[in-house]
XYZ file of C-alpha atoms in Angstrom:
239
model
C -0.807 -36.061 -53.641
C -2.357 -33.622 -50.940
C -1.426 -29.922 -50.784
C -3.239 -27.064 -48.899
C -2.566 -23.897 -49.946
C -4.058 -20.929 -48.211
C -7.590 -21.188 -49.104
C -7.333 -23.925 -51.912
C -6.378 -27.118 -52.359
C -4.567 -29.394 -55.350
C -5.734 -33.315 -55.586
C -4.655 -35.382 -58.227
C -4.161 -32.096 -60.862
C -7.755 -30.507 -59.861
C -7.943 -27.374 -57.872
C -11.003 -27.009 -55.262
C -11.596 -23.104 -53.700
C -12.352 -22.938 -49.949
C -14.238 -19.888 -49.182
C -15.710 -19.238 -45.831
C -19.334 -19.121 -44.988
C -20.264 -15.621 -42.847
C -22.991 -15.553 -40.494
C -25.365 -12.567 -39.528
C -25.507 -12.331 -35.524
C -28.419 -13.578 -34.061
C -29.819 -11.381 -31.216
C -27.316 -11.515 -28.139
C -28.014 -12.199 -24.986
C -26.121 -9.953 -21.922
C -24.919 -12.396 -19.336
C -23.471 -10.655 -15.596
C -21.681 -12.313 -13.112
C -21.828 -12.264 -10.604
C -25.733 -10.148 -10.614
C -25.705 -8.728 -7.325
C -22.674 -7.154 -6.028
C -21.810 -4.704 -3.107
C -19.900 -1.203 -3.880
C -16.147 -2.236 -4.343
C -17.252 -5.562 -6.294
C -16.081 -6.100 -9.836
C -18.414 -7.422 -11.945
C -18.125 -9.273 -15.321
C -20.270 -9.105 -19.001
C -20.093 -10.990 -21.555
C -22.832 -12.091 -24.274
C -24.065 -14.835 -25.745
C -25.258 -15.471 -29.132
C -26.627 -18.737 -30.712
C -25.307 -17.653 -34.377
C -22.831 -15.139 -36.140
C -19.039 -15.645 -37.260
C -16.489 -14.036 -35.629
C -14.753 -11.133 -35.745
C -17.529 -9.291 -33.552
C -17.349 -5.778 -32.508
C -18.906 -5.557 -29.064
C -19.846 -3.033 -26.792
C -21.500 -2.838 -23.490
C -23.777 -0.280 -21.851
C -25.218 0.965 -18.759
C -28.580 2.433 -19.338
C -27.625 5.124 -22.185
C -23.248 5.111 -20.970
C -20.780 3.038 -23.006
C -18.758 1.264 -20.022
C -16.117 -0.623 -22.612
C -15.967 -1.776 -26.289
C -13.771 -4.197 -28.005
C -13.004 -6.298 -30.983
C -13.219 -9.916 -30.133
C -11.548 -12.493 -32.722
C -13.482 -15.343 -30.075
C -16.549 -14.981 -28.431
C -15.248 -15.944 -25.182
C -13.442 -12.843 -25.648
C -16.147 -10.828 -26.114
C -16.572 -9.637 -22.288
C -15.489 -7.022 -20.116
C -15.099 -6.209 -16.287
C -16.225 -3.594 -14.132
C -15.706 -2.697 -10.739
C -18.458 -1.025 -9.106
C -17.138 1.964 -7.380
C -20.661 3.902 -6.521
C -24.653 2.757 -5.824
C -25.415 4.587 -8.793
C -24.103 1.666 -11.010
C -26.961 -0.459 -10.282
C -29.437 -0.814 -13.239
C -30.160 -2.342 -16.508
C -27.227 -2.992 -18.581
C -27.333 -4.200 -22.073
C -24.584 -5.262 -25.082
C -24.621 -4.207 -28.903
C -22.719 -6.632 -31.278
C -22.091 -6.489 -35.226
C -19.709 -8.571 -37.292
C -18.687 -8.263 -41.047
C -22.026 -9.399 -42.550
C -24.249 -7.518 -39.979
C -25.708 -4.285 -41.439
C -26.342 -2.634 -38.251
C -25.955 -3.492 -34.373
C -27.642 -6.194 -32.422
C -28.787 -5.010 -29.400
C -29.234 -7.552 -26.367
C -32.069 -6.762 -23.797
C -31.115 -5.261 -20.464
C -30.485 -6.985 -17.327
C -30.728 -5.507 -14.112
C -27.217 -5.148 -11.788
C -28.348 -5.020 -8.102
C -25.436 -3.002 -6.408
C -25.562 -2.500 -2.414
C -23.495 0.040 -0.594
C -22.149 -1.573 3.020
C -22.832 0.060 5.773
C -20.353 3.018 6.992
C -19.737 5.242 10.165
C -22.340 4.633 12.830
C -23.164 7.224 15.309
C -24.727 7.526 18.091
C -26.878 11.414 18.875
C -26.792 13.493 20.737
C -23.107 13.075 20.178
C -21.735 13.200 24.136
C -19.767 10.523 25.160
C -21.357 11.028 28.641
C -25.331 12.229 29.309
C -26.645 12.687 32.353
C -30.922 12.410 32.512
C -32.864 13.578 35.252
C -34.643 11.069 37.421
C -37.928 10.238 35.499
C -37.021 12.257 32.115
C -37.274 10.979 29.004
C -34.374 10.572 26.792
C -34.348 9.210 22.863
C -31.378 7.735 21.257
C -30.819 7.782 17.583
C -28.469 5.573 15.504
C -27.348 6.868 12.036
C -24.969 5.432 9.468
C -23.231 7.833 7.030
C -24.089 5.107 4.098
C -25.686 1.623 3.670
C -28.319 -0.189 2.086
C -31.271 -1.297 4.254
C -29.532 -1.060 7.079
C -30.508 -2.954 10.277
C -29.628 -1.614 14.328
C -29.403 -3.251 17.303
C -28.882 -1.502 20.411
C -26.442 -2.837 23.127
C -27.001 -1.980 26.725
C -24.392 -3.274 29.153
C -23.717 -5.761 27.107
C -27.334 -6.903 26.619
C -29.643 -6.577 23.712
C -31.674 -3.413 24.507
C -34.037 -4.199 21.812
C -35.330 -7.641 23.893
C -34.890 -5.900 27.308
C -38.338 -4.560 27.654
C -36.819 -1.935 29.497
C -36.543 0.794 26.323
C -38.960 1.844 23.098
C -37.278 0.547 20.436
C -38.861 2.536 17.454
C -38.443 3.870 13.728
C -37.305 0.113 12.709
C -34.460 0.323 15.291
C -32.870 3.669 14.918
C -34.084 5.310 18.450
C -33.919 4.256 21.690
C -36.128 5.847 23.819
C -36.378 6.003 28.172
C -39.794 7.111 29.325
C -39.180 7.955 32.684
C -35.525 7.185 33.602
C -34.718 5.259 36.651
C -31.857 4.114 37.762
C -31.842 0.853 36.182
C -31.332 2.622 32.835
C -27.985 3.958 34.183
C -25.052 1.938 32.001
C -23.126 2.164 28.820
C -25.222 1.865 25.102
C -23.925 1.341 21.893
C -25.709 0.516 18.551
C -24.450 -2.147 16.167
C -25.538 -1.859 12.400
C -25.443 -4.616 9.414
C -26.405 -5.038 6.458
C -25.790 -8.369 3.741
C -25.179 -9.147 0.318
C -26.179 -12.832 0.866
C -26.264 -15.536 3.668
C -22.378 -15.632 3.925
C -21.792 -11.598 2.921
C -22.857 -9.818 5.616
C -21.332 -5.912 6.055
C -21.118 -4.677 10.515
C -20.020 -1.133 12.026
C -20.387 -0.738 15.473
C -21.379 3.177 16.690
C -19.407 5.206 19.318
C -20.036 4.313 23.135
C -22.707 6.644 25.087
C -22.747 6.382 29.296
C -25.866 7.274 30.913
C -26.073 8.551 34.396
C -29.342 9.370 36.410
C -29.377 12.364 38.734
C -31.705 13.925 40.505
C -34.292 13.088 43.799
C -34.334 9.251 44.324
C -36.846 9.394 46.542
C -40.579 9.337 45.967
C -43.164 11.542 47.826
C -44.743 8.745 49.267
C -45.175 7.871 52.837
C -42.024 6.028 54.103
C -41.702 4.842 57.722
C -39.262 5.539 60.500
C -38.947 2.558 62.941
C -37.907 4.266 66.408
C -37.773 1.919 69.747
C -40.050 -0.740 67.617
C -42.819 1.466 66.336
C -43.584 2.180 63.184
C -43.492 6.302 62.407
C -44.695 7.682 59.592
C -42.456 10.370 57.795
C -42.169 12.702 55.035
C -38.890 12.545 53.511
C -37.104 16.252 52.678
């Protein structure tokens, strides 16, 4: 005859005690996933630990902050999620655990979130819709974004890349445009597009307000032009 009961057991007349065996955590390790994550992301933590019984009271921290805390009866439940609602959340972030046998808290090691911040609000100054340059003036440009990591620009002119035109000085690592000495090629409509990525398939795009350039002014140089009158060639200075 076989009979369980609660933590001992009757066979054949003889009683045998069950008790069970608690284990001090070993030193945890903080796991994130995903570890880099752009502003809006969630993100999760969770530990691992190659010994210690459960129950386990965990908590997690970022830098000095308690994010969340628990009581986990499994250590797949040890683990918490965060969304990431500001750059500042990037940073080491690290996990204490203790169980019934543990005299103190075992503190992981921090990892490092990376957090980027998507680009945001491009703009294009000076902040007319509609600039008119003197013939041979010079005229910068500049593209801005209200917030983004690393951001990159690319100017569109007419509906070309400026930055491969050869016509423009493309300079500060793409922010300003500059004309040195407008013609009237440079007439036209610019725009600048910014980007920014989280990974080869994440990649963040805000396109700035529209800017049309006109050129006014003299179009004529003050060189000799010529004035063909009954077949010969007169030379003229224009007014």
């Amino acid at each position: 005859m076989h009979v369980v009961l609660n933590n001992f057991c009757q066979i054949y007349g003889h009683l045998f005690f069950f008790s069970s065996v608690k284990v001090k955590l070993g030193k945890p390790e903080l796991k994130l996933s995903p570890g880099k994550v752009a502003v809006g992301d969630s993100v999760d933590l969770f530990y691992e630990s190659k010994s210690g019984s459960v129950p386990v009271d965990y908590e997690f921290y970022h830098r000095n902050d308690s994010v969340g805390k628990g009581k986990a009866e499994k250590k797949e439940d040890a683990k918490y999620q965060v969304t990431v609602t500001s750059i500042t959340m990037t940073g080491p972030y690290s996990c204490a655990l203790q169980n019934e046998v543990s005299s103190k808290m075992q503190l992981s090691e921090g990892v490092v979130l990376s957090v980027m911040e998507p680009v945001a609000d491009a703009r294009i100054t000076p902040g007319e819709d509609e600039l008119s340059v003197k013939m041979e003036n010079n005229l910068c440009l500049t593209c801005s974004v209200e917030k983004g990591t690393s951001p990159s620009f690319l100017w569109i002119y007419n509906e070309t890349i400026a930055n491969k035109s050869g016509l423009f000085q493309i300079q500060e690592s793409g922010k300003l445009l500059c004309i040195e000495s407008a013609q009237l090629h440079h007439a036209g409509t610019y725009r600048c597009q910014v980007s920014n990525q989280l990974s080869s398939n994440r990649i963040f795009s805000v396109t700035s307000n529209n800017v049309t350039i006109s050129i006014s002014g003299e179009f004529c140089s003050w060189q000799l032009s010529t004035l063909s009158l009954y077949g010969t060639s007169i030379p003229v200075m224009p007014y």
